[in-house]
mmCIF file of C-alpha atoms in Angstrom:
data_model
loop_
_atom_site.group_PDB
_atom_site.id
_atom_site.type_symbol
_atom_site.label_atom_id
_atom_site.label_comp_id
_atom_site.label_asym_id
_atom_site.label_seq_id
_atom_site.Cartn_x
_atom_site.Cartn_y
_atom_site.Cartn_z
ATOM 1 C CA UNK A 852 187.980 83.578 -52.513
ATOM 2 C CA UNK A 853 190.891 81.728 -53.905
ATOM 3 C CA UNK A 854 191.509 78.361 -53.204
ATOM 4 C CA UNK A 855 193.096 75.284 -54.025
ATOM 5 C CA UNK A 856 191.555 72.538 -56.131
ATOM 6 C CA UNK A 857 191.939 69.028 -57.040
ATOM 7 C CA UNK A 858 190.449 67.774 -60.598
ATOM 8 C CA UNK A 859 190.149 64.077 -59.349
ATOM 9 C CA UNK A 860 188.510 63.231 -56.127
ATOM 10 C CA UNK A 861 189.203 59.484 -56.478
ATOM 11 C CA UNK A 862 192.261 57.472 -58.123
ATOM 12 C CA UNK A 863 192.392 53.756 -58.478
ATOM 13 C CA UNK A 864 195.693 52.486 -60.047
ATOM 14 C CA UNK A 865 197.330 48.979 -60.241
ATOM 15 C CA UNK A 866 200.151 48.234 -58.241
ATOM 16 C CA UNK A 867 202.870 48.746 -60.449
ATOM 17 C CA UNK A 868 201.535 51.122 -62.458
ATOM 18 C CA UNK A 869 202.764 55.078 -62.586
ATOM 19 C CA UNK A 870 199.674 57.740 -60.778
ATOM 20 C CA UNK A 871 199.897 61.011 -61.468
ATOM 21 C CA UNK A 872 197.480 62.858 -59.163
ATOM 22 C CA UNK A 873 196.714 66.545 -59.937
ATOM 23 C CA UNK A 874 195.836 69.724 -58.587
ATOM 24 C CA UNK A 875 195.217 73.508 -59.816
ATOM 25 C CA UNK A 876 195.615 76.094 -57.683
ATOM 26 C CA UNK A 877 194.105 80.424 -58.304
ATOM 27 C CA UNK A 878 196.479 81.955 -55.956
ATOM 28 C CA UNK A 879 199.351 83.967 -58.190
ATOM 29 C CA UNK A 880 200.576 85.033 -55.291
ATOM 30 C CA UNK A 881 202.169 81.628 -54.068
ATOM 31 C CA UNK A 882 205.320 80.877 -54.324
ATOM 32 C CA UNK A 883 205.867 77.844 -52.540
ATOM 33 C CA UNK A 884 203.894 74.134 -52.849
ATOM 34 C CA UNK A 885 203.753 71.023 -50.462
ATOM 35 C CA UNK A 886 202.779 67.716 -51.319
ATOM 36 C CA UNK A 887 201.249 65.701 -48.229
ATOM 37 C CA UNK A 888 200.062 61.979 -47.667
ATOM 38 C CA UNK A 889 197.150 61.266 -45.389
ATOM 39 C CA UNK A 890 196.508 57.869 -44.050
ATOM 40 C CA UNK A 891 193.744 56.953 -41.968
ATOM 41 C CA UNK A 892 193.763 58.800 -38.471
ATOM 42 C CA UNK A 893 197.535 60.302 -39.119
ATOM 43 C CA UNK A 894 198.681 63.686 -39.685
ATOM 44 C CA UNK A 895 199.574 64.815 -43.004
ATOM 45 C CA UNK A 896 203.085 63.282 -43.677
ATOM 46 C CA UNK A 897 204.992 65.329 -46.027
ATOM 47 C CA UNK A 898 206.238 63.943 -49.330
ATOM 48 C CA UNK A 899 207.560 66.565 -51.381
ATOM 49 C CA UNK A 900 207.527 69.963 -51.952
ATOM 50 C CA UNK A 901 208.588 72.706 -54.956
ATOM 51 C CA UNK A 902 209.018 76.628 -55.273
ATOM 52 C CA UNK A 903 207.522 78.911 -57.833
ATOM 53 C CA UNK A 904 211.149 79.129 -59.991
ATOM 54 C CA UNK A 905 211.224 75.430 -60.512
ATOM 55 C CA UNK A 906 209.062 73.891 -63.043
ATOM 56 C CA UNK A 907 210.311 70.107 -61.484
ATOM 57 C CA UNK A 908 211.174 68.073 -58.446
ATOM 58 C CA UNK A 909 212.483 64.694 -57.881
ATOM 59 C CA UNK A 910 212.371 62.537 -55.186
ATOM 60 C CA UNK A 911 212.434 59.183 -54.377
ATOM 61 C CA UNK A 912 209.911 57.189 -56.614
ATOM 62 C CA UNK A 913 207.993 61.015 -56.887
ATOM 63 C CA UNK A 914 208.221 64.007 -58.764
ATOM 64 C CA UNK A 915 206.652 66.969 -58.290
ATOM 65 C CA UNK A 916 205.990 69.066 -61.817
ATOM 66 C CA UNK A 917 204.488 73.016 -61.617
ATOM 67 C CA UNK A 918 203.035 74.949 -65.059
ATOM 68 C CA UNK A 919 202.931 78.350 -63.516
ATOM 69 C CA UNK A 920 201.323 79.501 -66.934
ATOM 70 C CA UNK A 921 198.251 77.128 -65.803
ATOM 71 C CA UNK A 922 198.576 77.195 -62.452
ATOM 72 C CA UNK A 923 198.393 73.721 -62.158
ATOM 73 C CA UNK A 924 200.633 71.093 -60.000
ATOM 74 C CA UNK A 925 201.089 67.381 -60.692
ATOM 75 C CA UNK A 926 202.577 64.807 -58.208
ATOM 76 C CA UNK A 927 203.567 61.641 -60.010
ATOM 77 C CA UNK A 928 204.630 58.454 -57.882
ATOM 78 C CA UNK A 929 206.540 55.627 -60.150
ATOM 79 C CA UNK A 930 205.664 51.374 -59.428
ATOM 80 C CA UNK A 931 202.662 52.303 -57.225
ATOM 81 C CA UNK A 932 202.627 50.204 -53.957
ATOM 82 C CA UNK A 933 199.990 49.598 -52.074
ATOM 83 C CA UNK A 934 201.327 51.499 -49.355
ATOM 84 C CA UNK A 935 200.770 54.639 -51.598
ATOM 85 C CA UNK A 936 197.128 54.370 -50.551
ATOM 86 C CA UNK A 937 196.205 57.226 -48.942
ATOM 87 C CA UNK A 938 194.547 60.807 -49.540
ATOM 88 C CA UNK A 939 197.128 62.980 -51.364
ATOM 89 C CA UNK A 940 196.703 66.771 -50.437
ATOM 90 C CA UNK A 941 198.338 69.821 -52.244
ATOM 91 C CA UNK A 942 198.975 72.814 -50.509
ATOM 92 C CA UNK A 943 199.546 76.442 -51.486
ATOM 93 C CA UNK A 944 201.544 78.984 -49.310
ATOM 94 C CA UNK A 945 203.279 82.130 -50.050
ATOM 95 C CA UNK A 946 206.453 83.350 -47.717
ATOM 96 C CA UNK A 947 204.531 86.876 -47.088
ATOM 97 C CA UNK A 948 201.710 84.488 -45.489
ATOM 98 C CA UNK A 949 203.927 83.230 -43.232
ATOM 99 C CA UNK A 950 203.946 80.094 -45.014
ATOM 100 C CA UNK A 951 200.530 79.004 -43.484
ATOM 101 C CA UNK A 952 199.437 76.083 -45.630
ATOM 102 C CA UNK A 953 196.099 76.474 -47.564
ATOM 103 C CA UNK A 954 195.486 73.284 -48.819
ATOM 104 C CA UNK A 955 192.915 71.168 -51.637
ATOM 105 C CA UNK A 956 190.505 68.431 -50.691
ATOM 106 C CA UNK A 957 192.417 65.860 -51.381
ATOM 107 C CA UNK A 958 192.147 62.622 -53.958
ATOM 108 C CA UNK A 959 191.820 59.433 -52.201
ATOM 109 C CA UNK A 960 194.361 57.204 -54.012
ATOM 110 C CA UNK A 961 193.785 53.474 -54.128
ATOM 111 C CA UNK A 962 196.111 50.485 -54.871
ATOM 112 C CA UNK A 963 194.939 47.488 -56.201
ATOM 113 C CA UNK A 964 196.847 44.493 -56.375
ATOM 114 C CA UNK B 1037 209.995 59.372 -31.197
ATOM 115 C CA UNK B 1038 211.355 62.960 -32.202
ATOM 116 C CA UNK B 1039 208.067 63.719 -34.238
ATOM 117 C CA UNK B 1040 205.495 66.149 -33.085
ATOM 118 C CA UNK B 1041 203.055 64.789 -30.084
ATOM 119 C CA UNK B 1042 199.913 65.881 -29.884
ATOM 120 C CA UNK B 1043 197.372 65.124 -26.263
ATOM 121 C CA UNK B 1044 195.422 64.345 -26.240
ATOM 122 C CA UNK B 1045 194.802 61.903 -29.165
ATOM 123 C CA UNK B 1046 190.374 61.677 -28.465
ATOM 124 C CA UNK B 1047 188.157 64.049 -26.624
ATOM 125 C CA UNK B 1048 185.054 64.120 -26.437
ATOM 126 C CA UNK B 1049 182.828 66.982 -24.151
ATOM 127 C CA UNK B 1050 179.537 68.336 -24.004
ATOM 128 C CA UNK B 1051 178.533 71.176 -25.352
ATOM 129 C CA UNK B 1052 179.318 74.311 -23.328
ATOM 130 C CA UNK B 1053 182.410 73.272 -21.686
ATOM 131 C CA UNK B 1054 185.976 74.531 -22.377
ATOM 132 C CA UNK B 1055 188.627 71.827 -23.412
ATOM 133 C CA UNK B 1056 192.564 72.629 -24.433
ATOM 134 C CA UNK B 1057 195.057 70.408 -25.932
ATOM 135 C CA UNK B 1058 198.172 70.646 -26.390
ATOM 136 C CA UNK B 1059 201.762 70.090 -28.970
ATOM 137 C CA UNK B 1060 204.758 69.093 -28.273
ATOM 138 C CA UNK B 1061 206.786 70.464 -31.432
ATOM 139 C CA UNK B 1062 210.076 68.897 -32.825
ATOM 140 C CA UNK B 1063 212.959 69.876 -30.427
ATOM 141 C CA UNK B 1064 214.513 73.449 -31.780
ATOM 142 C CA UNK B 1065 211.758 74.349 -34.114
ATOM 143 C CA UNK B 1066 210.996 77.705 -34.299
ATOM 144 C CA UNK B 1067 207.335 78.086 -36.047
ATOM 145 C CA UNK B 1068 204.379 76.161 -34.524
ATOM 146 C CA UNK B 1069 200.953 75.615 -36.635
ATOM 147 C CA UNK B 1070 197.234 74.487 -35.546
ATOM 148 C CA UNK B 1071 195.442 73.401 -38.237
ATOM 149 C CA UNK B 1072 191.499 72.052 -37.803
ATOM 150 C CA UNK B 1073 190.546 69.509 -40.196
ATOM 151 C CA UNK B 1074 186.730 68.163 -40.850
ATOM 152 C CA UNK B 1075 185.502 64.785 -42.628
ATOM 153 C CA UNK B 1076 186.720 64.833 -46.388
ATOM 154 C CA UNK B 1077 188.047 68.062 -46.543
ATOM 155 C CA UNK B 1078 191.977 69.633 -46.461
ATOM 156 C CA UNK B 1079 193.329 71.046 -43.278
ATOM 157 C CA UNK B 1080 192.410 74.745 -42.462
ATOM 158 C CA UNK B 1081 194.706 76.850 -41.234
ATOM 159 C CA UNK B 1082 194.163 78.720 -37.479
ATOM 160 C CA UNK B 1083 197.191 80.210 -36.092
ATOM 161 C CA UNK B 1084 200.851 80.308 -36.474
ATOM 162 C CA UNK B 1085 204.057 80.873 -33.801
ATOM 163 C CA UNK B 1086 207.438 82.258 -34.285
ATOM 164 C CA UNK B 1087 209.122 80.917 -30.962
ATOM 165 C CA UNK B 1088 206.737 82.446 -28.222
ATOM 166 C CA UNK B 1089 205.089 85.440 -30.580
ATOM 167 C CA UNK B 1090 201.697 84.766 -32.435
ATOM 168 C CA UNK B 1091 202.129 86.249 -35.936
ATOM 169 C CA UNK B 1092 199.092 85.314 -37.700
ATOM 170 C CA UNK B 1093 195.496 84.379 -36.914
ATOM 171 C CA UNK B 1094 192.972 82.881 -39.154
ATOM 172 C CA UNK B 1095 189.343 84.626 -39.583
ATOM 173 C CA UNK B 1096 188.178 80.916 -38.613
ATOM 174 C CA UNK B 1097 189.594 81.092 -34.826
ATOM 175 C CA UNK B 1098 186.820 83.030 -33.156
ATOM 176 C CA UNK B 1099 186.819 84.617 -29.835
ATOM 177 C CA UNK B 1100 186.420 81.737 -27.943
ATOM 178 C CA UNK B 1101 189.887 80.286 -29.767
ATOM 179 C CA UNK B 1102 193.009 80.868 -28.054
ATOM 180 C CA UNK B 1103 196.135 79.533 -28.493
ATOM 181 C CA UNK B 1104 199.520 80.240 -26.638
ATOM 182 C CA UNK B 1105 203.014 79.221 -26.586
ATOM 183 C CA UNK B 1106 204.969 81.064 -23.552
ATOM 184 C CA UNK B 1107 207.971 79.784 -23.735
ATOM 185 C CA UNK B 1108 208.529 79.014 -27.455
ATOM 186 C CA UNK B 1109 208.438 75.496 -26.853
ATOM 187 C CA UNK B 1110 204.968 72.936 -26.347
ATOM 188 C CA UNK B 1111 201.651 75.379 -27.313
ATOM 189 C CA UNK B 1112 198.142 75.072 -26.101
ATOM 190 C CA UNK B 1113 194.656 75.495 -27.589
ATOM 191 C CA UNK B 1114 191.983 75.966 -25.732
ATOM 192 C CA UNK B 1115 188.175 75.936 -26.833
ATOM 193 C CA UNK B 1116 185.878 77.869 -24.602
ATOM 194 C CA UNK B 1117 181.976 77.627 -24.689
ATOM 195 C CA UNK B 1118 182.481 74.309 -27.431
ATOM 196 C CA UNK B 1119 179.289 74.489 -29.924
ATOM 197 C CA UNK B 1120 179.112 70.977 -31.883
ATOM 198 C CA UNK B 1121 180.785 72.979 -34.889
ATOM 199 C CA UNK B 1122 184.040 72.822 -32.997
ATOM 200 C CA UNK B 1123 184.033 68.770 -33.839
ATOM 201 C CA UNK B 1124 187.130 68.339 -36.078
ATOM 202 C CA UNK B 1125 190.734 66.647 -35.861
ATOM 203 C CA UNK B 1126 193.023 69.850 -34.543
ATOM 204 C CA UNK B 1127 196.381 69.127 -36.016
ATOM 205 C CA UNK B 1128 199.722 71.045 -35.004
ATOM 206 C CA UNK B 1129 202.242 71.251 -37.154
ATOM 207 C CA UNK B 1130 206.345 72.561 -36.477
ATOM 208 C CA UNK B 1131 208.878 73.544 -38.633
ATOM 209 C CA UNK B 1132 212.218 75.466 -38.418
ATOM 210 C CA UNK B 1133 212.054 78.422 -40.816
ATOM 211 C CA UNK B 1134 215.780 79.487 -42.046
ATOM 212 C CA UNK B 1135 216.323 83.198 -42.973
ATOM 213 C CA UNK B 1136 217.584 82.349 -46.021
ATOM 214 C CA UNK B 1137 215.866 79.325 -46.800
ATOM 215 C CA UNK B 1138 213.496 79.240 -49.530
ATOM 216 C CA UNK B 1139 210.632 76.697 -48.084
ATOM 217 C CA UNK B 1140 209.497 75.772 -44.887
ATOM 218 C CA UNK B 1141 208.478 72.055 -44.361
ATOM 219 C CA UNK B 1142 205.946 71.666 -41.884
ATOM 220 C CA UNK B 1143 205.790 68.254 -40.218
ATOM 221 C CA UNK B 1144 202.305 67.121 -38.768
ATOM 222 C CA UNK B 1145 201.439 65.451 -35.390
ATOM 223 C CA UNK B 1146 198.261 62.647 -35.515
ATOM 224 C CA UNK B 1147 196.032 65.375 -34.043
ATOM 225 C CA UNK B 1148 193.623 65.402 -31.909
ATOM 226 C CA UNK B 1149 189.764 64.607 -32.674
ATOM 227 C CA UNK B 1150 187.474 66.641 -30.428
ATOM 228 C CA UNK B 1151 183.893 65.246 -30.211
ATOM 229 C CA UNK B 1152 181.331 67.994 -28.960
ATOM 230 C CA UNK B 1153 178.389 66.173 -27.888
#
């Protein structure tokens, strides 16, 4: 079946630095993509998301980017922290669906000082 | 806290028995999510509300899943018969879905991790 993948399953930056995590996804059919942060025994906390017309997001210190030709997402956070540690999750979802979320595996992301 | 509260936070049971837990959605959200989640992997999507109506269910919520929400507000899930597959973090989500919005941000509770022994 379709499904939603991440090329990465590990990402150690320097605090400081730029990450730029990424994901591809198969589903043409979406139209709408979530961005989520997982920290150890918390719920997915949302960070940002984008819809199929839009080829970029901003948001504080992240930006979301989308290559529909690809199908491929990218979530770039700016001056890592090491509070950006965490699993980063993308998720697919089309508004037919009912917007349920089929997300990736995640990439564990990991700050070092 | 205004987030989403899940209860309860642990449980573990022995295999066999039935167990429910239950979300407490953000105040005046209309859709309502359970999600199960296992070690390493993304969240998998169960079941969905709109207010009190269940619109969708997953093929992964079997016959001995249900999941209600009678009056739009808090929803249960309840496990009957638990096999030690059913260990996973069950994680509700709520959002409020505008009719003509584009998106619909779904904000998580902590979950709950269910232990079948």
């Amino acid at each position: 079946g379709e499904s939603v993948g991440l090329h990465l399953p590990t990402l150690s930056v320097q605090e400081g630095d730029n990450s730029i995590i990424n994901c591809a996804y198969s589903n043409s059919a979406s139209d709408y993509f979530i961005w989520y942060k997982q920290e150890s025994g918390k719920g997915p906390q949302f960070i940002i998301d984008i819809r199929s017309n839009m080829d970029k997001r901003q948001g504080q210190r992240v930006t979301v980017l989308l290559n529909k030709t690809v199908k491929h997402l990218s979530l770039q956070i700016a001056a890592t922290q090491p509070g950006d540690s965490a699993v980063y999750f993308c998720a697919e979802t089309f508004s037919n669906s009912g917007y349920a979320l089929n997300f990736g595996k995640g990439t564990s992301l990991l700050v070092t000082p | 806290d205004t987030g989403v509260s899940q209860d309860p936070r642990h449980k573990i049971t022995k295999r066999g028995q039935n167990v429910t837990f239950r979300c407490d959605p953000i105040s005046e959200h209309n859709r309502l999510y359970w999600y199960r989640q296992t070690l390493g992997q993304g969240p998998e999507f169960l079941t969905y509300f709109q207010n009190e109506a269940q619109l969708e269910k997953s093929r992964l919520l079997s016959d001995r899943f249900s999941a209600e929400r009678p009056k739009g507000s808090f929803s249960t899930l309840e496990i009957q018969r638990t096999e030690q597959g059913d260990s996973a973090m069950y994680l509700c989500a709520s959002s409020f879905l505008e009719t003509q919005g584009w998106g619909n941000i779904q904000y998580f509770g902590a979950g709950t991790r269910l232990s079948v022994l």
